[in-house]
Coordinates of C-alpha atoms and ligand atoms in Angstrom, one line a residue:
X1 CA 119.0 -29.0 227.9
X2 CA 122.0 -27.1 226.6
X3 CA 123.5 -24.6 229.0
X4 CA 124.6 -22.0 226.4
X5 CA 121.3 -21.0 225.0
X6 CA 120.0 -18.7 227.7
X7 CA 116.8 -17.7 226.0
X8 CA 115.4 -20.9 224.6
X9 CA 113.0 -19.0 222.4
X10 CA 114.9 -17.1 219.7
X11 CA 111.9 -14.9 218.9
X12 CA 112.1 -13.3 222.4
X13 CA 115.6 -12.0 221.7
X14 CA 116.0 -8.2 221.1
X15 CA 117.8 -8.8 217.8
X16 CA 114.9 -10.9 216.5
X17 CA 112.4 -8.2 217.3
X18 CA 114.6 -5.6 215.7
X19 CA 115.0 -7.8 212.6
X20 CA 111.2 -8.0 212.3
X21 CA 111.1 -4.2 212.2
X22 CA 114.1 -4.0 209.9
X23 CA 112.4 -6.5 207.5
X24 CA 109.5 -4.1 207.1
X25 CA 111.9 -1.3 206.3
X26 CA 113.6 -3.5 203.6
X27 CA 110.3 -4.1 201.7
X28 CA 111.4 -1.9 198.8
X29 CA 115.1 -2.6 199.0
X30 CA 116.7 -3.1 195.6
X31 CA 120.0 -4.8 195.2
X32 CA 120.4 -3.3 191.8
X33 CA 120.1 0.2 193.2
X34 CA 122.4 -0.7 196.1
X35 CA 125.1 -1.7 193.7
X36 CA 124.6 1.4 191.7
X37 CA 124.7 3.7 194.8
X38 CA 127.6 2.1 196.6
X39 CA 130.8 1.3 194.7
X40 CA 132.2 -0.4 197.8
X41 CA 129.4 -2.9 198.2
X42 CA 131.5 -5.8 197.0
X43 CA 134.4 -4.9 199.3
X44 CA 132.1 -4.4 202.2
X45 CA 130.3 -7.6 201.8
X46 CA 133.0 -10.1 200.9
X47 CA 135.5 -12.0 202.9
X48 CA 138.3 -14.5 202.5
X49 CA 139.4 -17.3 204.9
X50 CA 141.0 -20.8 204.8
X51 CA 141.5 -20.6 201.0
X52 CA 137.8 -19.7 200.4
X53 CA 136.4 -16.5 199.2
X54 CA 132.9 -15.5 200.1
X55 CA 131.0 -12.8 198.1
X56 CA 127.8 -12.1 199.9
X57 CA 127.1 -8.7 198.4
X58 CA 124.3 -10.0 196.2
X59 CA 122.0 -10.3 199.2
X60 CA 119.0 -8.3 200.5
X61 CA 121.0 -6.7 203.1
X62 CA 122.5 -3.4 204.3
X63 CA 125.2 -2.8 206.8
X64 CA 122.4 -2.5 209.4
X65 CA 121.0 -6.0 208.4
X66 CA 124.4 -7.5 208.9
X67 CA 124.9 -6.0 212.3
X68 CA 121.4 -7.1 213.4
X69 CA 122.0 -10.7 212.1
X70 CA 125.4 -10.9 213.9
X71 CA 123.7 -9.6 217.0
X72 CA 121.1 -12.4 216.7
X73 CA 123.9 -15.0 216.5
X74 CA 125.6 -13.4 219.5
X75 CA 122.4 -13.1 221.6
X76 CA 121.5 -16.7 220.7
X77 CA 124.8 -17.8 222.3
X78 CA 126.7 -19.0 219.2
X79 CA 130.1 -18.3 220.7
X80 CA 129.4 -20.2 223.9
X81 CA 127.8 -23.0 221.9
X82 CA 130.9 -23.3 219.7
X83 CA 133.1 -23.5 222.7
X84 CA 130.8 -26.0 224.3
X85 CA 130.9 -28.2 221.2
X86 CA 134.7 -28.1 220.7
X87 CA 135.4 -28.7 224.4
X88 CA 133.3 -31.9 224.6
X89 CA 130.2 -30.7 226.5
X90 CA 127.3 -33.1 226.0
X91 CA 125.4 -30.8 223.7
X92 CA 123.5 -33.6 222.0
X93 CA 121.0 -33.5 224.8
X94 CA 118.5 -36.2 223.7
X95 CA 121.3 -38.8 223.5
X96 CA 123.5 -37.3 226.3
X97 CA 126.6 -37.2 224.1
X98 CA 129.3 -34.8 223.2
X99 CA 129.6 -33.7 219.6
X100 CA 133.3 -34.0 218.6
X101 CA 133.8 -34.4 214.9
X102 CA 136.1 -31.4 215.2
X103 CA 138.4 -33.6 217.3
X104 CA 139.0 -35.8 214.3
X105 CA 140.8 -33.0 212.6
X106 CA 142.9 -31.8 215.5
X107 CA 146.6 -32.1 215.0
X108 CA 148.9 -34.2 217.2
X109 CA 149.9 -32.5 220.4
X110 CA 146.5 -31.0 221.3
X111 CA 145.0 -33.3 223.9
X112 CA 141.2 -33.3 224.5
X113 CA 140.1 -34.5 227.8
X114 CA 136.5 -35.7 228.0
X115 CA 135.3 -37.5 231.2
X116 CA 138.9 -37.9 232.3
X117 CA 140.1 -39.5 229.0
X118 CA 142.3 -38.0 226.3
X119 CA 140.2 -38.7 223.2
X120 CA 143.0 -37.7 220.9
X121 CA 144.7 -41.0 221.7
X122 CA 141.8 -42.8 220.2
X123 CA 141.6 -40.5 217.2
X124 CA 145.3 -40.8 216.4
X125 CA 145.3 -44.5 217.1
X126 CA 142.5 -44.9 214.4
X127 CA 144.4 -42.7 212.0
X128 CA 147.5 -44.9 212.5
X129 CA 145.5 -48.0 211.8
X130 CA 144.1 -46.4 208.7
X131 CA 147.6 -45.4 207.6
X132 CA 148.8 -48.9 208.1
X133 CA 146.1 -50.6 206.0
X134 CA 146.2 -47.9 203.3
X135 CA 149.9 -48.3 202.9
X136 CA 149.7 -52.1 202.8
X137 CA 147.0 -52.0 200.1
X138 CA 148.8 -49.4 198.1
X139 CA 152.2 -51.1 198.3
X140 CA 150.5 -54.5 197.5
X141 CA 151.4 -56.1 200.8
X142 CA 147.7 -56.7 201.4
X143 CA 146.4 -59.0 198.7
X144 CA 143.3 -61.0 197.9
X145 CA 142.7 -64.7 198.7
X146 CA 144.8 -65.9 195.8
X147 CA 147.5 -63.2 196.2
X148 CA 146.3 -60.8 193.6
X149 CA 146.7 -57.1 194.2
X150 CA 143.6 -55.2 195.5
X151 CA 142.2 -52.9 192.7
X152 CA 138.7 -52.2 193.8
X153 CA 137.1 -51.2 197.1
X154 CA 133.3 -51.4 197.7
X155 CA 132.1 -49.3 200.6
X156 CA 128.9 -50.9 201.9
X157 CA 127.1 -48.2 203.9
X158 CA 124.3 -45.7 203.8
X159 CA 123.6 -42.1 205.0
X160 CA 126.7 -40.6 206.6
X161 CA 128.5 -43.9 206.1
X162 CA 128.2 -43.3 202.4
X163 CA 127.5 -39.7 201.3
X164 CA 130.6 -37.9 202.7
X165 CA 133.1 -40.6 201.5
X166 CA 131.5 -40.7 198.1
X167 CA 131.5 -36.9 197.8
X168 CA 135.1 -36.6 198.8
X169 CA 136.6 -39.5 196.9
X170 CA 134.9 -38.3 193.7
X171 CA 135.6 -34.6 194.2
X172 CA 139.3 -35.5 194.7
X173 CA 139.5 -37.9 191.8
X174 CA 142.4 -35.8 190.3
X175 CA 144.4 -36.9 193.4
X176 CA 143.8 -40.6 193.0
X177 CA 147.1 -42.1 192.2
X178 CA 147.2 -45.5 193.7
X179 CA 145.2 -47.6 191.3
X180 CA 142.4 -48.3 193.8
X181 CA 138.9 -47.7 192.5
X182 CA 136.1 -46.9 195.0
X183 CA 132.5 -48.1 194.5
X184 CA 129.6 -47.4 196.8
X185 CA 126.8 -49.8 197.7
X186 CA 124.1 -48.1 199.7
X187 CA 120.5 -49.0 198.8
X188 CA 118.7 -52.2 199.6
X189 CA 118.0 -52.7 195.9
X190 CA 119.1 -55.6 193.8
X191 CA 119.5 -53.3 190.8
X192 CA 122.2 -51.4 192.6
X193 CA 123.9 -54.5 193.9
X194 CA 124.0 -56.0 190.4
X195 CA 125.3 -52.7 188.9
X196 CA 128.1 -52.4 191.5
X197 CA 129.2 -56.0 191.3
X198 CA 128.8 -56.5 187.6
X199 CA 132.3 -55.6 186.6
X200 CA 134.2 -56.5 189.7
X201 CA 136.7 -59.3 190.0
X202 CA 136.3 -61.1 193.3
X203 CA 140.0 -61.8 193.5
X204 CA 140.9 -58.1 193.6
X205 CA 138.0 -56.6 195.5
X206 CA 137.9 -55.4 199.1
X207 CA 134.6 -54.7 200.9
X208 CA 134.4 -52.2 203.7
X209 CA 131.3 -52.6 205.9
X210 CA 130.8 -49.1 207.1
X211 CA 128.2 -48.7 209.8
X212 CA 128.5 -46.8 213.0
X213 CA 125.8 -49.0 214.6
X214 CA 126.4 -52.1 212.6
X215 CA 122.6 -52.4 212.8
X216 CA 121.4 -50.6 209.7
X217 CA 119.2 -52.9 207.7
X218 CA 120.4 -51.8 204.2
X219 CA 124.0 -52.2 205.1
X220 CA 123.7 -55.5 206.8
X221 CA 121.7 -57.0 203.9
X222 CA 124.2 -55.7 201.4
X223 CA 127.1 -57.0 203.5
X224 CA 125.5 -60.5 203.6
X225 CA 124.9 -60.3 199.8
X226 CA 128.5 -59.3 199.2
X227 CA 129.8 -62.1 201.3
X228 CA 127.6 -64.6 199.4
X229 CA 128.8 -63.1 196.2
X230 CA 132.4 -63.4 197.3
X231 CA 132.0 -67.1 198.2
X232 CA 130.0 -67.9 195.1
X233 CA 132.6 -66.4 192.9
X234 CA 135.4 -68.5 194.3
X235 CA 136.5 -66.7 197.5
X236 CA 137.3 -68.9 200.5
X237 CA 136.0 -68.6 204.1
X238 CA 139.6 -69.1 205.2
X239 CA 140.8 -66.0 203.4
X240 CA 137.7 -63.9 204.0
X241 CA 139.7 -61.6 206.2
X242 CA 141.6 -60.4 203.2
X243 CA 138.4 -59.1 201.6
X244 CA 136.2 -57.8 204.4
X245 CA 136.9 -55.1 206.9
X246 CA 134.5 -53.0 209.0
X247 CA 134.3 -49.5 210.4
X248 CA 131.9 -49.4 213.4
X249 CA 131.4 -48.5 217.0
X250 CA 129.7 -51.9 217.5
X251 CA 132.7 -54.1 217.6
X252 CA 130.8 -57.2 218.8
X253 CA 128.4 -57.1 215.9
X254 CA 131.3 -56.9 213.4
X255 CA 133.0 -59.8 215.1
X256 CA 129.7 -61.8 215.0
X257 CA 129.5 -61.1 211.3
X258 CA 132.9 -62.7 210.9
X259 CA 135.2 -59.7 210.6
X260 CA 138.6 -60.2 212.1
X261 CA 139.4 -58.1 215.2
X262 CA 142.4 -56.5 213.5
X263 CA 140.2 -55.5 210.5
X264 CA 137.7 -53.5 212.6
X265 CA 138.2 -49.8 212.6
X266 CA 136.7 -47.8 215.5
X267 CA 133.9 -45.2 215.5
X268 CA 132.6 -43.4 218.5
X269 CA 129.2 -42.3 219.7
X270 CA 130.5 -38.7 219.9
X271 CA 130.7 -38.5 216.1
X272 CA 127.4 -38.2 214.2
X273 CA 127.1 -40.2 211.0
X274 CA 126.7 -37.1 208.8
X275 CA 129.9 -35.7 210.4
X276 CA 131.9 -38.8 210.2
X277 CA 133.8 -38.7 206.9
X278 CA 136.8 -37.4 208.9
X279 CA 137.0 -40.6 210.9
X280 CA 137.8 -44.2 209.7
X281 CA 134.4 -43.9 207.8
X282 CA 136.7 -41.9 205.4
X283 CA 138.7 -45.1 204.7
X284 CA 137.6 -45.3 201.1
X285 CA 138.7 -41.6 200.7
X286 CA 142.2 -42.5 202.0
X287 CA 142.3 -45.6 199.8
X288 CA 141.4 -43.4 196.8
X289 CA 143.8 -40.5 197.4
X290 CA 146.4 -41.7 199.9
X291 CA 146.8 -40.9 203.5
X292 CA 148.8 -37.8 203.0
X293 CA 146.0 -36.2 201.0
X294 CA 143.5 -37.5 203.6
X295 CA 145.5 -35.6 206.3
X296 CA 145.4 -32.5 204.1
X297 CA 141.6 -32.8 204.0
X298 CA 141.7 -32.9 207.8
X299 CA 144.0 -29.9 208.0
X300 CA 141.7 -27.9 205.7
X301 CA 138.8 -28.7 208.0
X302 CA 140.9 -27.8 211.0
X303 CA 141.7 -24.4 209.5
X304 CA 138.0 -23.8 209.2
X305 CA 137.5 -25.0 212.8
X306 CA 140.0 -22.4 214.0
X307 CA 138.4 -19.7 211.8
X308 CA 135.0 -20.5 213.3
X309 CA 136.2 -20.5 216.8
X310 CA 138.4 -17.5 216.7
X311 CA 137.2 -15.0 214.1
X312 CA 134.8 -12.2 215.3
X313 CA 131.3 -13.0 214.3
X314 CA 131.2 -10.1 211.8
X315 CA 134.0 -11.8 209.9
X316 CA 133.1 -15.4 210.5
X317 CA 132.3 -17.3 207.3
X318 CA 130.0 -20.0 208.8
X319 CA 128.2 -17.5 211.1
X320 CA 127.6 -15.1 208.2
X321 CA 126.2 -17.9 205.9
X322 CA 124.1 -19.2 208.8
X323 CA 122.7 -15.8 209.7
X324 CA 121.9 -15.0 206.1
X325 CA 120.1 -18.3 205.8
X326 CA 118.0 -17.5 208.9
X327 CA 117.3 -14.0 207.5
X328 CA 115.6 -15.5 204.4
X329 CA 114.1 -18.5 206.1
X330 CA 112.5 -16.7 209.0
X331 CA 112.0 -13.2 207.8
X332 CA 111.4 -13.6 204.0
X333 CA 109.6 -16.9 204.1
X334 CA 112.1 -18.7 201.9
X335 CA 111.3 -22.4 202.5
X336 CA 114.1 -23.9 200.4
X337 CA 117.7 -23.3 199.7
X338 CA 119.7 -24.1 196.5
X339 CA 123.3 -25.2 196.3
X340 CA 124.8 -24.8 192.8
X341 CA 128.4 -26.1 192.5
X342 CA 129.9 -25.2 189.2
X343 CA 132.3 -28.2 189.1
X344 CA 131.7 -31.7 187.9
X345 CA 133.7 -33.1 190.7
X346 CA 131.4 -31.6 193.2
X347 CA 128.4 -33.3 191.7
X348 CA 127.6 -35.2 194.9
X349 CA 128.0 -32.1 197.2
X350 CA 124.3 -31.4 197.4
X351 CA 123.4 -35.0 198.4
X352 CA 125.9 -34.7 201.3
X353 CA 124.6 -31.2 202.3
X354 CA 121.0 -32.6 202.2
X355 CA 121.8 -35.1 204.9
X356 CA 124.1 -32.7 206.8
X357 CA 121.5 -29.9 206.9
X358 CA 118.1 -31.6 206.8
X359 CA 118.9 -34.5 209.2
X360 CA 120.5 -32.0 211.6
X361 CA 118.0 -29.2 211.6
X362 CA 114.8 -30.9 210.4
X363 CA 113.5 -30.6 214.0
X364 CA 110.5 -28.9 215.5
X365 CA 111.2 -29.0 219.2
X366 CA 113.8 -27.2 221.2
X367 CA 116.3 -28.7 223.6
X368 CA 113.8 -28.6 226.5
X369 CA 111.1 -30.4 224.4
X370 CA 109.0 -27.3 223.8
X371 CA 107.7 -26.8 220.2
X372 CA 109.2 -24.1 218.1
X373 CA 106.9 -21.3 217.0
X374 CA 108.9 -20.6 213.9
X375 CA 110.1 -22.7 211.0
X376 CA 113.5 -24.4 211.2
X377 CA 115.5 -26.4 208.6
X378 CA 114.8 -25.4 205.0
X379 CA 114.6 -27.9 202.1
X380 CA 118.0 -28.3 200.6
X381 CA 118.3 -29.0 196.9
X382 CA 120.3 -28.1 193.8
X383 CA 122.9 -29.6 191.5
X384 CA 125.8 -28.9 189.3
X385 CA 125.8 -25.8 187.0
X386 CA 125.4 -25.5 184.0
X387 CA 123.1 -28.5 183.9
X388 CA 120.7 -26.8 186.3
X389 CA 120.5 -23.7 184.2
X390 CA 118.8 -25.8 181.5
X391 CA 116.5 -27.4 184.0
X392 CA 115.3 -25.7 187.2
X393 CA 117.0 -22.3 187.2
X394 CA 113.9 -21.0 185.4
X395 CA 112.1 -21.3 188.7
X396 CA 114.9 -19.5 190.5
X397 CA 114.6 -16.6 188.0
X398 CA 110.9 -16.2 187.4
X399 CA 109.1 -18.6 189.8
X400 CA 107.0 -17.4 192.7
X401 CA 109.0 -18.7 195.7
X402 CA 112.1 -16.8 196.9
X403 CA 114.9 -19.3 196.8
X404 CA 118.3 -18.1 198.1
X405 CA 121.3 -19.9 196.5
X406 CA 124.9 -20.6 197.1
X407 CA 127.1 -20.7 194.0
X408 CA 130.3 -22.7 194.6
X409 CA 133.0 -22.4 192.0
X410 CA 136.7 -23.1 191.6
X411 CA 138.9 -20.8 189.4
X412 CA 141.2 -23.5 188.1
X413 CA 140.1 -26.8 186.5
X414 CA 142.0 -30.0 187.0
X415 CA 141.1 -30.8 183.4
X416 CA 141.3 -27.7 181.2
X417 CA 139.7 -28.2 177.8
X418 CA 139.9 -25.3 175.4
X419 CA 138.2 -22.3 177.1
X420 CA 135.6 -24.4 179.0
X421 CA 136.7 -23.2 182.4
X422 CA 136.3 -19.6 181.4
X423 CA 132.8 -20.4 180.2
X424 CA 131.9 -22.3 183.3
X425 CA 133.0 -19.5 185.5
X426 CA 131.3 -16.9 183.4
X427 CA 128.1 -18.9 183.5
X428 CA 128.3 -19.1 187.3
X429 CA 128.8 -15.3 187.6
X430 CA 126.1 -14.5 185.0
X431 CA 123.5 -16.6 186.9
X432 CA 124.0 -14.8 190.2
X433 CA 124.1 -11.5 188.3
X434 CA 120.8 -12.3 186.5
X435 CA 119.2 -13.4 189.8
X436 CA 120.3 -10.1 191.3
X437 CA 119.5 -7.6 188.6
X438 CA 116.7 -9.3 186.6
X439 CA 115.1 -7.5 183.7
X440 CA 112.6 -4.7 184.3
X441 CA 109.6 -3.9 182.1
X442 CA 111.3 -1.0 180.4
X443 CA 114.3 -3.2 179.5
X444 CA 112.0 -6.0 178.2
X445 CA 110.0 -3.5 176.1
X446 CA 113.2 -1.9 174.7
X447 CA 114.5 -5.3 173.7
X448 CA 111.4 -6.2 171.9
X449 CA 111.2 -2.8 170.2
X450 CA 114.8 -3.3 169.0
X451 CA 113.6 -6.5 167.3
X452 CA 111.1 -4.4 165.4
X453 CA 107.9 -5.8 167.1
X454 CA 104.7 -3.9 166.9
X455 CA 103.4 -2.1 170.1
X456 CA 100.6 -4.7 170.4
X457 CA 103.1 -7.5 170.3
X458 CA 105.4 -5.7 172.8
X459 CA 102.4 -5.3 175.1
X460 CA 101.6 -9.0 174.8
X461 CA 105.1 -10.3 175.3
X462 CA 106.7 -7.9 177.7
X463 CA 105.2 -9.5 180.9
X464 CA 106.7 -12.8 180.0
X465 CA 110.1 -11.3 179.5
X466 CA 110.2 -9.4 182.7
X467 CA 112.5 -11.1 185.3
X468 CA 111.9 -9.8 188.8
X469 CA 115.6 -9.9 190.0
X470 CA 116.4 -9.0 193.6
X471 CA 116.9 -12.7 194.3
X472 CA 119.7 -13.3 196.7
X473 CA 122.8 -15.5 196.4
X474 CA 126.2 -16.1 197.9
X475 CA 129.2 -17.1 195.8
X476 CA 131.9 -19.2 197.4
X477 CA 134.9 -19.1 195.1
X478 CA 138.1 -21.1 195.6
X479 CA 141.3 -21.3 193.6
X480 CA 141.1 -25.1 193.0
X481 CA 139.5 -28.1 194.6
X482 CA 142.2 -29.9 196.5
X483 CA 142.1 -31.8 199.8
X484 CA 142.8 -28.7 201.9
X485 CA 140.2 -26.4 200.2
X486 CA 137.6 -29.2 200.1
X487 CA 138.1 -29.9 203.8
X488 CA 137.6 -26.2 204.6
X489 CA 134.5 -26.1 202.3
X490 CA 132.8 -29.0 204.0
X491 CA 133.6 -27.8 207.5
X492 CA 132.3 -24.4 206.5
X493 CA 128.9 -25.9 205.9
X494 CA 129.0 -28.1 208.9
X495 CA 129.5 -25.1 211.1
X496 CA 126.8 -23.1 209.2
X497 CA 124.3 -25.8 210.0
X498 CA 125.5 -25.9 213.6
X499 CA 125.0 -22.1 214.0
X500 CA 121.5 -22.3 212.6
X501 CA 120.7 -25.1 215.0
X502 CA 121.9 -22.9 217.9
X503 CA 119.9 -19.9 216.7
X504 CA 116.7 -22.1 216.3
X505 CA 117.5 -23.7 219.7
X506 CA 117.2 -27.3 218.3
X507 CA 119.5 -30.3 218.8
X508 CA 121.3 -30.7 215.4
X509 CA 122.8 -34.0 216.4
X510 CA 120.0 -36.5 216.9
X511 CA 117.7 -38.0 214.2
X512 CA 114.8 -39.6 215.9
X513 CA 112.5 -38.9 213.0
X514 CA 114.1 -41.6 210.9
X515 CA 113.6 -44.3 213.5
X516 CA 109.8 -44.7 213.2
X517 CA 110.1 -45.6 209.5
X518 CA 112.7 -48.3 210.5
X519 CA 110.4 -49.7 213.2
X520 CA 107.4 -49.8 210.9
X521 CA 109.5 -51.3 208.1
X522 CA 110.0 -54.5 210.2
X523 CA 106.3 -54.9 210.8
X524 CA 105.4 -54.3 207.1
X525 CA 108.1 -56.8 206.1
X526 CA 106.7 -59.5 208.3
X527 CA 103.2 -58.9 206.9
X528 CA 104.5 -59.1 203.3
X529 CA 106.3 -62.3 203.8
X530 CA 104.0 -64.2 206.3
X531 CA 100.5 -65.0 205.0
X532 CA 99.2 -65.7 208.5
X533 CA 100.2 -62.3 209.8
X534 CA 97.8 -59.8 211.3
X535 CA 96.5 -57.2 208.8
X536 CA 98.1 -53.8 208.8
X537 CA 96.7 -51.0 210.9
X538 CA 95.5 -49.1 207.9
X539 CA 93.8 -50.1 204.7
X540 CA 96.2 -48.2 202.5
X541 CA 99.2 -50.2 203.8
X542 CA 97.2 -53.4 203.7
X543 CA 96.0 -52.7 200.1
X544 CA 99.6 -52.2 198.9
X545 CA 100.8 -55.3 200.7
X546 CA 98.0 -57.3 198.9
X547 CA 99.2 -55.7 195.6
X548 CA 102.7 -57.0 196.2
X549 CA 101.6 -60.4 197.3
X550 CA 99.2 -60.8 194.4
X551 CA 102.1 -60.4 192.0
X552 CA 104.4 -62.7 194.0
X553 CA 101.8 -65.5 194.7
X554 CA 101.9 -66.7 191.1
Ligands
LIG601 O1 126.4 -45.8 210.0 P1 125.1 -46.4 210.4 O2 124.9 -46.7 211.8 O3 124.8 -47.6 209.5 O4 123.9 -45.3 210.0 C1 123.7 -44.9 208.7 C2 122.9 -43.6 208.7 O5 121.6 -43.9 209.2 C3 121.1 -42.8 210.0 O6 121.1 -43.1 211.3 C4 119.7 -42.5 209.5 O7 118.9 -43.6 209.5 C5 122.1 -41.7 209.7 O8 122.1 -40.7 210.6 C6 123.3 -42.5 209.5 O9 124.3 -41.7 208.9

């Protein structure tokens, strides 16, 4: 049980009750009218920090809404919770662990004592080990079994041991200068294995087995397959240490796999997988962009940590985003949330946010085990603009569900082509504008009239042309995507998710739900492969096992 959330049930808080009444009074609120009536709306509802600019004026809010939402965060104990997390209290109550991914971005000279131990020694020791290996690979001191330079790195990992590193190494591709290409092997699927290894040269490829537990089936199977591939293609057992390294908190399992002691990078139980890109799990990132850029990434995240810890709640970027999310989710029945990055290099952002948000807050009991009486984590989805505009934005504009969205857009492109960036930025803005203002019946009719349509035709077509508008969004703009701003951006959403977890009273740092599937996976596997096995518990599973075996028998 956490010791900061004094109420346990958020619905009992005064601010929650006031928000329920306030929601009633907002039934007829029109954002379009609000912008017309208040020329200062943009200034009043926008905020800069850590190189990011948040425009949250296109929301279904007034000044009163904001103060009630901030009160909710305050009454839920967000400030105390943040301090508890940063100082190493065991806020992951179901696993009895502190939650200290923020320690990974703390600069040198700021000790952090937990259970009598200065964790910063471990953190900076791991960073030094990363620096050493990255510099040896980049300077060609570390070579493959027949002394060829390492050109390709395959990260074997899944979930948090994959999504964050993939996002960052690809988002920061313009900073890749050392001739090392990163590849990611996650799924237990021969198609993916074949695709990743197809063009690799065994002599110049390094494999990183990235697994906090070193017990994840997909990763271990892929690691074995990569090892067999390495040996089959001419690699030697003797020089295997030049091609395989591991990042894990399970040192013994990595040793048993055959990884050399010096090639094992540490992880700790106080870092959740989905928050681990800042640790040695980020090794592929450092190999792609260099250790100096990796440290810049950490310093961007650290800047956001300080912002989150020190800024008043009213001007606190993660708190505002979190409270707005709660406003729509719990008071406007918005069951999903869209992320729409307008930048090709951020194409993997949504995948990372999906794990970060849904694995963290996809919970339905509070810290004390009691069931929540309200909904928690929303469905997270989205993808890069403009592609989404020609696919699912239709539903955002005219569909029945209310889906709040965050637009994320840099001003400067790393690869300017003609006036593409101007168009990209313009598309981003026009989407949020269209969502906000919509097109009313009179406008739709006037448009059709201007085209010379008969009144019968206007009557028939106008309903299809009406766009309700009043659909909320935030825009997070940044000057350019670089290691610092990306670090701040990712940390912004980490803290947003944390704040929402605090408000809902759930433990954002365990993931017991994924365990059952893993357990059942073993029993289904043994029934698939052993003909004498007991039948499955249910006829559906057994029927599908028979379907598989029918095909494989012949
Ligand atoms: O790094 P590991 O231990 O292989 O775990 C991978 C992923 O699996 C999960 O435990 C979910 O199954 C994630 O939380 C984690 O990021």
